[in-house]
Short mmCIF file of N, CA and C in Angstrom, two decimals:
data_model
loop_
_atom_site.label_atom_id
_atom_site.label_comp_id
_atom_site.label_asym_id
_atom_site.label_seq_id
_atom_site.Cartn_x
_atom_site.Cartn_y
_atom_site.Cartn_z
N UNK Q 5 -25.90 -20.51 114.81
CA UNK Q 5 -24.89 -20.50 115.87
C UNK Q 5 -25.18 -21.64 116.84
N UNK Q 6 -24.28 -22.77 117.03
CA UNK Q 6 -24.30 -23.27 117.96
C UNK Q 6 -24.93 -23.13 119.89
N UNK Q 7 -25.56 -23.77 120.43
CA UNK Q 7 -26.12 -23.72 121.53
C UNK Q 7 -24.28 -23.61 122.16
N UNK Q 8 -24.08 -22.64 123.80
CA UNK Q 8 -23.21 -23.26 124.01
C UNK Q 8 -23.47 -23.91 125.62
N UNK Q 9 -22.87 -25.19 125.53
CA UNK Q 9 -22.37 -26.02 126.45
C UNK Q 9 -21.36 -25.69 127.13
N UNK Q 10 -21.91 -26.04 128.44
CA UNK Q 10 -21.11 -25.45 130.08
C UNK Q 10 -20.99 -25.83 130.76
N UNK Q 11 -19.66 -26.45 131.75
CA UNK Q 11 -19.97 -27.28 132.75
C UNK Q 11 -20.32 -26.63 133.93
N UNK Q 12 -20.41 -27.13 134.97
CA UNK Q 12 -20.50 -26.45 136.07
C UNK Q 12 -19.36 -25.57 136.69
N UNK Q 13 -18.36 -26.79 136.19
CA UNK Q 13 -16.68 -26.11 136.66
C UNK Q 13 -16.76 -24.96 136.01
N UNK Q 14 -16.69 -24.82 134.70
CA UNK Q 14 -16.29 -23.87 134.28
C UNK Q 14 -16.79 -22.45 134.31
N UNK Q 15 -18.25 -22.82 134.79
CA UNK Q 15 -19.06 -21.82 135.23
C UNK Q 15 -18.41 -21.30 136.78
N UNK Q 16 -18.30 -22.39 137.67
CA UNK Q 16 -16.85 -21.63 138.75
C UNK Q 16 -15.90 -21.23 137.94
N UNK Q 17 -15.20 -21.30 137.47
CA UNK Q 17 -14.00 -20.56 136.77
C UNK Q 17 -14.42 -19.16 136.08
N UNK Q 18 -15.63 -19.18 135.51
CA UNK Q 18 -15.57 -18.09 134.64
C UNK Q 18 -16.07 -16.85 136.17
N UNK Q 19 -16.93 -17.55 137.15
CA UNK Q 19 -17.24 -16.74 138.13
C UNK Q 19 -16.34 -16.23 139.09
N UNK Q 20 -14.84 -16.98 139.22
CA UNK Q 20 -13.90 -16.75 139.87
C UNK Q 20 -13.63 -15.94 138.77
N UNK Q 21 -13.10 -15.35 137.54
CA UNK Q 21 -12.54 -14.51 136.78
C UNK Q 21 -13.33 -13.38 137.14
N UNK Q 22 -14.50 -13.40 137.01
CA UNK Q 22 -14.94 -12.07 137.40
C UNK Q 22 -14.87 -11.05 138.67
N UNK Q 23 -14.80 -12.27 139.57
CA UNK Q 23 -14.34 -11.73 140.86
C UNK Q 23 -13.03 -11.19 140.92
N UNK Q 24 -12.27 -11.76 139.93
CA UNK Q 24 -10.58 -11.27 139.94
C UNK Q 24 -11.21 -9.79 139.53
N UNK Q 25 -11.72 -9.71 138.32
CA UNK Q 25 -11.79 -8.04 137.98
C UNK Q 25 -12.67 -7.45 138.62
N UNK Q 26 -13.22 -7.81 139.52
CA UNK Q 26 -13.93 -7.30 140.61
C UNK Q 26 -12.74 -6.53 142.09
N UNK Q 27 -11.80 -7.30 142.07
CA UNK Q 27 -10.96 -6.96 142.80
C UNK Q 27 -9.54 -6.46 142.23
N UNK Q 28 -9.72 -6.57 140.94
CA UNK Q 28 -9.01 -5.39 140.44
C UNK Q 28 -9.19 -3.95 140.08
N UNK Q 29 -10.43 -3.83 139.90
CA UNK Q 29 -11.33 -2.54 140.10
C UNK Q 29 -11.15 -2.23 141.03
N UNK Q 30 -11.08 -2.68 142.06
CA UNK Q 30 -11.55 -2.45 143.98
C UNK Q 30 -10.16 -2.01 143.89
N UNK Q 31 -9.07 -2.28 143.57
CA UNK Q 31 -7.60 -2.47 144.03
C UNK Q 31 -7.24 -0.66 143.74
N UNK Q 32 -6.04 -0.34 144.04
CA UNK Q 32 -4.93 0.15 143.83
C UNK Q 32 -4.23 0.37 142.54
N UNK Q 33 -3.99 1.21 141.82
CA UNK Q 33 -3.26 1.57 140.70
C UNK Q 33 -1.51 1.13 141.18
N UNK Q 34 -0.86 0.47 140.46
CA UNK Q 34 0.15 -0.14 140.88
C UNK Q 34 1.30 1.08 140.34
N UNK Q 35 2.19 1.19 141.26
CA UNK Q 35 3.41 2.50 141.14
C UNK Q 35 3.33 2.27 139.60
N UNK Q 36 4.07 1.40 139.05
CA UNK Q 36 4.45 1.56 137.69
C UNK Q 36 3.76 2.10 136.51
N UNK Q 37 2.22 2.15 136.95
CA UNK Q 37 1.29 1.94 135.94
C UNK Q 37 1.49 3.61 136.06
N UNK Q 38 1.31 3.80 134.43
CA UNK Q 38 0.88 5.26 134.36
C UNK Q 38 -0.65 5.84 134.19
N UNK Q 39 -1.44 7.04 134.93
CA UNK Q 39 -3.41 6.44 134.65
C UNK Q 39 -3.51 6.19 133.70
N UNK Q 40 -3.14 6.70 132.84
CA UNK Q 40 -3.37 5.98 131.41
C UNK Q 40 -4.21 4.79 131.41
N UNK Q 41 -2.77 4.07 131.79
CA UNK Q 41 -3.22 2.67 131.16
C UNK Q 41 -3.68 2.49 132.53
N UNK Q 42 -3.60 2.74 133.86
CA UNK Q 42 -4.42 2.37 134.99
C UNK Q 42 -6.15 2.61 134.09
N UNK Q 43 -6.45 3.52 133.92
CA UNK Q 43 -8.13 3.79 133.55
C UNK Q 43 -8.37 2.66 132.44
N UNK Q 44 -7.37 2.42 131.67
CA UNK Q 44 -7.78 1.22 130.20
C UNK Q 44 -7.74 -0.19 130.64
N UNK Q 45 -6.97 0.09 131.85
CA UNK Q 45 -7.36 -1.71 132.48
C UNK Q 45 -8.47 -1.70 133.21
N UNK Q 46 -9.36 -0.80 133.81
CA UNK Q 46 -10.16 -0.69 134.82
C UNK Q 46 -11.35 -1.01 133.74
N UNK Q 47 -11.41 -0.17 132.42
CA UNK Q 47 -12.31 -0.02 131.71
C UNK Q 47 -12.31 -1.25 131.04
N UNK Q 48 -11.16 -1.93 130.61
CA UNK Q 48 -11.25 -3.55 130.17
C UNK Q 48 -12.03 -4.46 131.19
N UNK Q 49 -11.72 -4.52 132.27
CA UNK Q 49 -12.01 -5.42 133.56
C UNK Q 49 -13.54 -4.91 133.45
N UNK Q 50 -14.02 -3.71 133.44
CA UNK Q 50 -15.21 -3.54 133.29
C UNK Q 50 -16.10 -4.46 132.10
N UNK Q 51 -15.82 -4.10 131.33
CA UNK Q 51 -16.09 -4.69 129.87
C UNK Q 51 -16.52 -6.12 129.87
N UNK Q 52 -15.47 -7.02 130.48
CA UNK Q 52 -14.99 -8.30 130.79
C UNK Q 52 -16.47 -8.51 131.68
N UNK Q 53 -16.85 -8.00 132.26
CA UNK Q 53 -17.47 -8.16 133.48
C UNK Q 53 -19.15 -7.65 132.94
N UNK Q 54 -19.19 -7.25 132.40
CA UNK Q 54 -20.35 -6.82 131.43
C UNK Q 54 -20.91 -7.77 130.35
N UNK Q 55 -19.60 -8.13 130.04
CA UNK Q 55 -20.02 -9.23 128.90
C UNK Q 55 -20.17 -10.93 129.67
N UNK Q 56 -19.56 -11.03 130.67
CA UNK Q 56 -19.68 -12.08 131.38
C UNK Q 56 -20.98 -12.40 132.34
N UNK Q 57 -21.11 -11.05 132.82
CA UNK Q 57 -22.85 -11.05 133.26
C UNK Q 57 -23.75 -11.17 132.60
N UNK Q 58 -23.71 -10.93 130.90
CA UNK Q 58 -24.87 -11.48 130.31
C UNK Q 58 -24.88 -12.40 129.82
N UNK Q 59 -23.66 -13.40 130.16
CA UNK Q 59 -24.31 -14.76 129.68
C UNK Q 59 -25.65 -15.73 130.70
N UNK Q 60 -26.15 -16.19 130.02
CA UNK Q 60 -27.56 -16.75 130.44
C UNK Q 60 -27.10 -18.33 131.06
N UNK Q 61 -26.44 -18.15 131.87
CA UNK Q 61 -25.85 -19.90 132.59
C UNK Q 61 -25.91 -19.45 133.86
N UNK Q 62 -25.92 -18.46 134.04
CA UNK Q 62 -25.56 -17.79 135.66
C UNK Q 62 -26.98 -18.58 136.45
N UNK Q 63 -26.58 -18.91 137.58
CA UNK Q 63 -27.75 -19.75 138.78
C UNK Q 63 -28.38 -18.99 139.79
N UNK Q 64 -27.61 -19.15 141.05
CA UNK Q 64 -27.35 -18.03 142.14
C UNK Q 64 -26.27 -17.72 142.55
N UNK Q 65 -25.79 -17.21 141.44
CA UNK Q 65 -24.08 -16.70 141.50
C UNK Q 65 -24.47 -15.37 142.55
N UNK Q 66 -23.97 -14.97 143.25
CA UNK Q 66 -23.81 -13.28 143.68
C UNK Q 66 -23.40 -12.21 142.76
N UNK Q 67 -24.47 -11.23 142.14
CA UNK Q 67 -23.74 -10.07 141.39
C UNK Q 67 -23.88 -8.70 141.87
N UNK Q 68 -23.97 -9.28 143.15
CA UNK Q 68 -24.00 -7.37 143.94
C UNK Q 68 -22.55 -6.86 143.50
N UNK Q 69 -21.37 -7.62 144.06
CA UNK Q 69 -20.13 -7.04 143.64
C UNK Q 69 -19.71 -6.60 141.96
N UNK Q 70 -20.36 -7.67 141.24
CA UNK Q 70 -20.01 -7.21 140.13
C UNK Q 70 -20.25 -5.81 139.70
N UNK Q 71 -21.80 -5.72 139.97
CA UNK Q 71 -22.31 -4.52 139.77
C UNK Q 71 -22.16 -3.24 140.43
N UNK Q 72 -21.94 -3.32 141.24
CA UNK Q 72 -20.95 -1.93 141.83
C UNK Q 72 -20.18 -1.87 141.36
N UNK Q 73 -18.83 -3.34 141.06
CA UNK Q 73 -17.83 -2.87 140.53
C UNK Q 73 -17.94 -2.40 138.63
N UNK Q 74 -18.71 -3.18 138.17
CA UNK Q 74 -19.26 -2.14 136.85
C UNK Q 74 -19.45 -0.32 137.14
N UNK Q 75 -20.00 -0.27 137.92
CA UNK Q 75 -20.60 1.00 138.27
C UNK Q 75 -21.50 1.84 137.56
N UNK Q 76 -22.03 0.70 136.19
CA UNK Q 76 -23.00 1.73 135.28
C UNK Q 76 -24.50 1.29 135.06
#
């Protein structure tokens, strides 16, 4: 398997994505949504955020928020 290569940007980008599902966790179930699928997006955004924390590029990113918003 290939080593992978990362820029810095994109390491902001992928750290701004997580913060999005960081604050979509945090958020509000939107009228339309039924829980259903409110709990299967929460549990995706989780996921997302699980798998993005273990990549090994991270510096001194902040992951207090992530990790609350994981909650596990």
């Amino acid at each position: 398997m290939a080593e992978e290569t990362i820029t810095e940007e994109q390491i902001a980008k992928n750290y701004a994505a997580m913060l999005d599902s960081v604050n979509f966790i945090n958020g509000s179930k939107l009228s339309w949504m039924s829980d259903d699928m409110w709990n299967e997006m929460v549990e995706n955004n989780k996921e997302h955020l699980r798998i993005m924390k273990a990549k090994d590029y991270w510096t001194d990113e902040a992951m207090t928020a992530v990790d609350a918003a994981i909650g596990d």
